[in-house]
Every structure is written in C-alpha cells, then in structure tokens.
Amino acid sequence: MINQYKHLIHSTRHFENLNIQAGSDYRYQDILSLESFELANKEISSWDSYESTPLHSLSDLASDSGVSLIAYKDESHRFSLKSFKALGGAYAVANLLLKKLKEQGIEAKSSDLIAGT
C-alpha cells in the first residue's frame, strides 16, 4: 500500500505562514485551554467502550521521506463511528444539554444523559 503513495513523497512542499504573530495573546483560552482538554479527556475516556486509539508506525514511508517517524492513528475501530471527530461532537452536545438542564434547575451528569434518566 505504501508503494502506491511513494510518488507523493517528492512532490510534498512546505509553505510558511507569513501572517503568524508569534507571542500574540491567545484569544480562545476559555475553550481551547489545557484545563478544558483535561476535562474533555476525563469525560470522554469514562464512556463505555472507550479505548485508546492505536498508532501504527509507517517506518518504510518515514525512511523514504527522510523523517524519523510517521505514525498512523487507526480510527477504524472507534465505537461504530470509525472516527475520533464524532467524540468531540458528542461531548459538545452533552455539555450543551447539561447546561440547558442546569438552567432549569436540574443537576445531571453525562451518565444520566446516556442512561436516559
């Protein structure tokens, strides 16, 4: 399989982002902070059937590309969704539902949502 993509190795180019502002204030700290990541990780990893995603080393491709490592994140067995992106969406919807319930005076957890209680 790697050989069918070998032609792409020498055609890959790098483009520098000339608009980057090094040292600028990060505007999205409230939603993309380390604390938010840790909360999301703790929640999502507590879900039934959650498993870490295996990484597969593509050592031949890395060697041919002149880099030390290329790893492939295999999402083909992620729940029945076959995608990690769906986890973030489910997490966001759960948080939105929990927020709306709290506004109505109902304290709930994601496990309550999953159980339908």
mmCIF file with all atom_site columns, C-alpha atoms in Angstrom:
data_model
loop_
_atom_site.group_PDB
_atom_site.id
_atom_site.type_symbol
_atom_site.label_atom_id
_atom_site.label_alt_id
_atom_site.label_comp_id
_atom_site.label_asym_id
_atom_site.label_entity_id
_atom_site.label_seq_id
_atom_site.pdbx_PDB_ins_code
_atom_site.Cartn_x
_atom_site.Cartn_y
_atom_site.Cartn_z
_atom_site.occupancy
_atom_site.B_iso_or_equiv
_atom_site.pdbx_formal_charge
_atom_site.auth_seq_id
_atom_site.auth_comp_id
_atom_site.auth_asym_id
_atom_site.auth_atom_id
_atom_site.pdbx_PDB_model_num
ATOM 1   C CA . MET A 1 1   ? 0.000   0.000  0.000  1.00 0.00 ? 1   MET A CA 1
ATOM 2   C CA . ILE A 1 2   ? 2.809   2.418  0.821  1.00 0.00 ? 2   ILE A CA 1
ATOM 3   C CA . ASN A 1 3   ? 4.306   1.995  -2.649 1.00 0.00 ? 3   ASN A CA 1
ATOM 4   C CA . GLN A 1 4   ? 1.174   3.366  -4.301 1.00 0.00 ? 4   GLN A CA 1
ATOM 5   C CA . TYR A 1 5   ? 1.736   6.693  -2.481 1.00 0.00 ? 5   TYR A CA 1
ATOM 6   C CA . LYS A 1 6   ? 5.512   6.802  -2.926 1.00 0.00 ? 6   LYS A CA 1
ATOM 7   C CA . HIS A 1 7   ? 5.209   9.294  -5.785 1.00 0.00 ? 7   HIS A CA 1
ATOM 8   C CA . LEU A 1 8   ? 3.783   11.843 -3.338 1.00 0.00 ? 8   LEU A CA 1
ATOM 9   C CA . ILE A 1 9   ? 6.891   11.896 -1.185 1.00 0.00 ? 9   ILE A CA 1
ATOM 10  C CA . HIS A 1 10  ? 8.939   14.044 -3.542 1.00 0.00 ? 10  HIS A CA 1
ATOM 11  C CA . SER A 1 11  ? 6.038   16.289 -4.548 1.00 0.00 ? 11  SER A CA 1
ATOM 12  C CA . THR A 1 12  ? 5.228   17.435 -1.000 1.00 0.00 ? 12  THR A CA 1
ATOM 13  C CA . ARG A 1 13  ? 6.113   21.068 -0.280 1.00 0.00 ? 13  ARG A CA 1
ATOM 14  C CA . HIS A 1 14  ? 6.136   23.244 2.804  1.00 0.00 ? 14  HIS A CA 1
ATOM 15  C CA . PHE A 1 15  ? 4.567   26.698 2.894  1.00 0.00 ? 15  PHE A CA 1
ATOM 16  C CA . GLU A 1 16  ? 5.484   29.186 5.606  1.00 0.00 ? 16  GLU A CA 1
ATOM 17  C CA . ASN A 1 17  ? 2.633   31.136 7.208  1.00 0.00 ? 17  ASN A CA 1
ATOM 18  C CA . LEU A 1 18  ? 3.792   34.731 6.818  1.00 0.00 ? 18  LEU A CA 1
ATOM 19  C CA . ASN A 1 19  ? 0.791   36.022 8.798  1.00 0.00 ? 19  ASN A CA 1
ATOM 20  C CA . ILE A 1 20  ? 1.724   34.300 12.047 1.00 0.00 ? 20  ILE A CA 1
ATOM 21  C CA . GLN A 1 21  ? 2.036   36.580 15.036 1.00 0.00 ? 21  GLN A CA 1
ATOM 22  C CA . ALA A 1 22  ? 4.466   34.954 17.411 1.00 0.00 ? 22  ALA A CA 1
ATOM 23  C CA . GLY A 1 23  ? 3.839   35.803 21.022 1.00 0.00 ? 23  GLY A CA 1
ATOM 24  C CA . SER A 1 24  ? 0.372   37.214 20.425 1.00 0.00 ? 24  SER A CA 1
ATOM 25  C CA . ASP A 1 25  ? -2.346  36.704 23.035 1.00 0.00 ? 25  ASP A CA 1
ATOM 26  C CA . TYR A 1 26  ? -4.317  33.529 22.568 1.00 0.00 ? 26  TYR A CA 1
ATOM 27  C CA . ARG A 1 27  ? -7.946  34.565 22.125 1.00 0.00 ? 27  ARG A CA 1
ATOM 28  C CA . TYR A 1 28  ? -9.570  31.173 22.660 1.00 0.00 ? 28  TYR A CA 1
ATOM 29  C CA . GLN A 1 29  ? -8.104  30.203 26.039 1.00 0.00 ? 29  GLN A CA 1
ATOM 30  C CA . ASP A 1 30  ? -11.594 29.788 27.505 1.00 0.00 ? 30  ASP A CA 1
ATOM 31  C CA . ILE A 1 31  ? -12.489 26.967 25.106 1.00 0.00 ? 31  ILE A CA 1
ATOM 32  C CA . LEU A 1 32  ? -9.132  25.582 23.974 1.00 0.00 ? 32  LEU A CA 1
ATOM 33  C CA . SER A 1 33  ? -7.149  25.552 27.199 1.00 0.00 ? 33  SER A CA 1
ATOM 34  C CA . LEU A 1 34  ? -5.213  22.731 28.822 1.00 0.00 ? 34  LEU A CA 1
ATOM 35  C CA . GLU A 1 35  ? -7.839  22.683 31.582 1.00 0.00 ? 35  GLU A CA 1
ATOM 36  C CA . SER A 1 36  ? -10.641 22.268 29.013 1.00 0.00 ? 36  SER A CA 1
ATOM 37  C CA . PHE A 1 37  ? -8.687  19.496 27.303 1.00 0.00 ? 37  PHE A CA 1
ATOM 38  C CA . GLU A 1 38  ? -8.212  17.664 30.598 1.00 0.00 ? 38  GLU A CA 1
ATOM 39  C CA . LEU A 1 39  ? -11.944 17.918 31.392 1.00 0.00 ? 39  LEU A CA 1
ATOM 40  C CA . ALA A 1 40  ? -12.889 16.618 27.942 1.00 0.00 ? 40  ALA A CA 1
ATOM 41  C CA . ASN A 1 41  ? -10.327 13.826 28.113 1.00 0.00 ? 41  ASN A CA 1
ATOM 42  C CA . LYS A 1 42  ? -11.521 12.730 31.565 1.00 0.00 ? 42  LYS A CA 1
ATOM 43  C CA . GLU A 1 43  ? -15.153 12.727 30.427 1.00 0.00 ? 43  GLU A CA 1
ATOM 44  C CA . ILE A 1 44  ? -14.705 11.003 27.067 1.00 0.00 ? 44  ILE A CA 1
ATOM 45  C CA . SER A 1 45  ? -12.352 8.356  28.438 1.00 0.00 ? 45  SER A CA 1
ATOM 46  C CA . SER A 1 46  ? -15.003 7.449  31.046 1.00 0.00 ? 46  SER A CA 1
ATOM 47  C CA . TRP A 1 47  ? -17.549 6.487  28.365 1.00 0.00 ? 47  TRP A CA 1
ATOM 48  C CA . ASP A 1 48  ? -18.390 2.809  27.970 1.00 0.00 ? 48  ASP A CA 1
ATOM 49  C CA . SER A 1 49  ? -16.385 1.099  25.225 1.00 0.00 ? 49  SER A CA 1
ATOM 50  C CA . TYR A 1 50  ? -13.811 3.910  25.121 1.00 0.00 ? 50  TYR A CA 1
ATOM 51  C CA . GLU A 1 51  ? -10.347 2.693  24.166 1.00 0.00 ? 51  GLU A CA 1
ATOM 52  C CA . SER A 1 52  ? -7.161  4.494  23.280 1.00 0.00 ? 52  SER A CA 1
ATOM 53  C CA . THR A 1 53  ? -6.595  4.646  19.555 1.00 0.00 ? 53  THR A CA 1
ATOM 54  C CA . PRO A 1 54  ? -3.714  2.502  18.324 1.00 0.00 ? 54  PRO A CA 1
ATOM 55  C CA . LEU A 1 55  ? -0.869  4.163  16.453 1.00 0.00 ? 55  LEU A CA 1
ATOM 56  C CA . HIS A 1 56  ? 0.815   2.215  13.665 1.00 0.00 ? 56  HIS A CA 1
ATOM 57  C CA . SER A 1 57  ? 4.347   3.080  12.660 1.00 0.00 ? 57  SER A CA 1
ATOM 58  C CA . LEU A 1 58  ? 4.809   3.603  8.919  1.00 0.00 ? 58  LEU A CA 1
ATOM 59  C CA . SER A 1 59  ? 8.554   3.064  9.113  1.00 0.00 ? 59  SER A CA 1
ATOM 60  C CA . ASP A 1 60  ? 9.115   2.434  5.387  1.00 0.00 ? 60  ASP A CA 1
ATOM 61  C CA . LEU A 1 61  ? 7.307   5.635  4.436  1.00 0.00 ? 61  LEU A CA 1
ATOM 62  C CA . ALA A 1 62  ? 9.191   7.562  7.126  1.00 0.00 ? 62  ALA A CA 1
ATOM 63  C CA . SER A 1 63  ? 12.508  6.223  5.867  1.00 0.00 ? 63  SER A CA 1
ATOM 64  C CA . ASP A 1 64  ? 11.640  7.032  2.244  1.00 0.00 ? 64  ASP A CA 1
ATOM 65  C CA . SER A 1 65  ? 10.556  10.528 3.329  1.00 0.00 ? 65  SER A CA 1
ATOM 66  C CA . GLY A 1 66  ? 13.724  11.190 5.288  1.00 0.00 ? 66  GLY A CA 1
ATOM 67  C CA . VAL A 1 67  ? 11.988  11.595 8.644  1.00 0.00 ? 67  VAL A CA 1
ATOM 68  C CA . SER A 1 68  ? 12.435  9.574  11.804 1.00 0.00 ? 68  SER A CA 1
ATOM 69  C CA . LEU A 1 69  ? 8.791   8.610  12.328 1.00 0.00 ? 69  LEU A CA 1
ATOM 70  C CA . ILE A 1 70  ? 5.400   8.664  10.654 1.00 0.00 ? 70  ILE A CA 1
ATOM 71  C CA . ALA A 1 71  ? 2.571   7.282  12.771 1.00 0.00 ? 71  ALA A CA 1
ATOM 72  C CA . TYR A 1 72  ? -0.923  6.434  11.546 1.00 0.00 ? 72  TYR A CA 1
ATOM 73  C CA . LYS A 1 73  ? -3.769  6.854  14.048 1.00 0.00 ? 73  LYS A CA 1
ATOM 74  C CA . ASP A 1 74  ? -6.159  3.977  13.323 1.00 0.00 ? 74  ASP A CA 1
ATOM 75  C CA . GLU A 1 75  ? -9.738  5.090  13.994 1.00 0.00 ? 75  GLU A CA 1
ATOM 76  C CA . SER A 1 76  ? -11.343 2.202  12.097 1.00 0.00 ? 76  SER A CA 1
ATOM 77  C CA . HIS A 1 77  ? -12.493 0.561  15.332 1.00 0.00 ? 77  HIS A CA 1
ATOM 78  C CA . ARG A 1 78  ? -13.667 3.713  17.157 1.00 0.00 ? 78  ARG A CA 1
ATOM 79  C CA . PHE A 1 79  ? -17.080 2.748  18.552 1.00 0.00 ? 79  PHE A CA 1
ATOM 80  C CA . SER A 1 80  ? -19.257 2.135  15.490 1.00 0.00 ? 80  SER A CA 1
ATOM 81  C CA . LEU A 1 81  ? -18.454 5.614  14.183 1.00 0.00 ? 81  LEU A CA 1
ATOM 82  C CA . LYS A 1 82  ? -14.962 4.865  12.866 1.00 0.00 ? 82  LYS A CA 1
ATOM 83  C CA . SER A 1 83  ? -13.947 8.453  13.576 1.00 0.00 ? 83  SER A CA 1
ATOM 84  C CA . PHE A 1 84  ? -12.474 10.362 16.502 1.00 0.00 ? 84  PHE A CA 1
ATOM 85  C CA . LYS A 1 85  ? -14.150 13.567 15.351 1.00 0.00 ? 85  LYS A CA 1
ATOM 86  C CA . ALA A 1 86  ? -17.544 12.273 16.440 1.00 0.00 ? 86  ALA A CA 1
ATOM 87  C CA . LEU A 1 87  ? -16.333 12.132 20.042 1.00 0.00 ? 87  LEU A CA 1
ATOM 88  C CA . GLY A 1 88  ? -15.851 15.896 20.205 1.00 0.00 ? 88  GLY A CA 1
ATOM 89  C CA . GLY A 1 89  ? -19.305 16.490 18.758 1.00 0.00 ? 89  GLY A CA 1
ATOM 90  C CA . ALA A 1 90  ? -20.918 14.143 21.255 1.00 0.00 ? 90  ALA A CA 1
ATOM 91  C CA . TYR A 1 91  ? -19.004 15.829 24.076 1.00 0.00 ? 91  TYR A CA 1
ATOM 92  C CA . ALA A 1 92  ? -20.137 19.281 22.922 1.00 0.00 ? 92  ALA A CA 1
ATOM 93  C CA . VAL A 1 93  ? -23.794 18.230 22.641 1.00 0.00 ? 93  VAL A CA 1
ATOM 94  C CA . ALA A 1 94  ? -23.689 16.585 26.076 1.00 0.00 ? 94  ALA A CA 1
ATOM 95  C CA . ASN A 1 95  ? -22.271 19.779 27.593 1.00 0.00 ? 95  ASN A CA 1
ATOM 96  C CA . LEU A 1 96  ? -24.941 21.869 25.885 1.00 0.00 ? 96  LEU A CA 1
ATOM 97  C CA . LEU A 1 97  ? -27.709 19.599 27.191 1.00 0.00 ? 97  LEU A CA 1
ATOM 98  C CA . LEU A 1 98  ? -26.244 19.644 30.705 1.00 0.00 ? 98  LEU A CA 1
ATOM 99  C CA . LYS A 1 99  ? -26.062 23.445 30.600 1.00 0.00 ? 99  LYS A CA 1
ATOM 100 C CA . LYS A 1 100 ? -29.713 23.720 29.487 1.00 0.00 ? 100 LYS A CA 1
ATOM 101 C CA . LEU A 1 101 ? -30.808 21.300 32.213 1.00 0.00 ? 101 LEU A CA 1
ATOM 102 C CA . LYS A 1 102 ? -28.872 23.296 34.820 1.00 0.00 ? 102 LYS A CA 1
ATOM 103 C CA . GLU A 1 103 ? -30.638 26.484 33.664 1.00 0.00 ? 103 GLU A CA 1
ATOM 104 C CA . GLN A 1 104 ? -33.894 24.682 34.518 1.00 0.00 ? 104 GLN A CA 1
ATOM 105 C CA . GLY A 1 105 ? -32.601 23.728 37.965 1.00 0.00 ? 105 GLY A CA 1
ATOM 106 C CA . ILE A 1 106 ? -31.783 20.129 37.038 1.00 0.00 ? 106 ILE A CA 1
ATOM 107 C CA . GLU A 1 107 ? -28.356 18.845 38.058 1.00 0.00 ? 107 GLU A CA 1
ATOM 108 C CA . ALA A 1 108 ? -27.271 15.994 35.799 1.00 0.00 ? 108 ALA A CA 1
ATOM 109 C CA . LYS A 1 109 ? -24.136 14.240 34.547 1.00 0.00 ? 109 LYS A CA 1
ATOM 110 C CA . SER A 1 110 ? -23.375 12.812 31.132 1.00 0.00 ? 110 SER A CA 1
ATOM 111 C CA . SER A 1 111 ? -24.009 9.339  32.527 1.00 0.00 ? 111 SER A CA 1
ATOM 112 C CA . ASP A 1 112 ? -27.578 10.490 33.298 1.00 0.00 ? 112 ASP A CA 1
ATOM 113 C CA . LEU A 1 113 ? -27.999 11.560 29.679 1.00 0.00 ? 113 LEU A CA 1
ATOM 114 C CA . ILE A 1 114 ? -26.692 8.238  28.406 1.00 0.00 ? 114 ILE A CA 1
ATOM 115 C CA . ALA A 1 115 ? -28.968 6.319  30.786 1.00 0.00 ? 115 ALA A CA 1
ATOM 116 C CA . GLY A 1 116 ? -31.933 8.480  29.788 1.00 0.00 ? 116 GLY A CA 1
ATOM 117 C CA . THR A 1 117 ? -32.672 9.481  33.385 1.00 0.00 ? 117 THR A CA 1
#
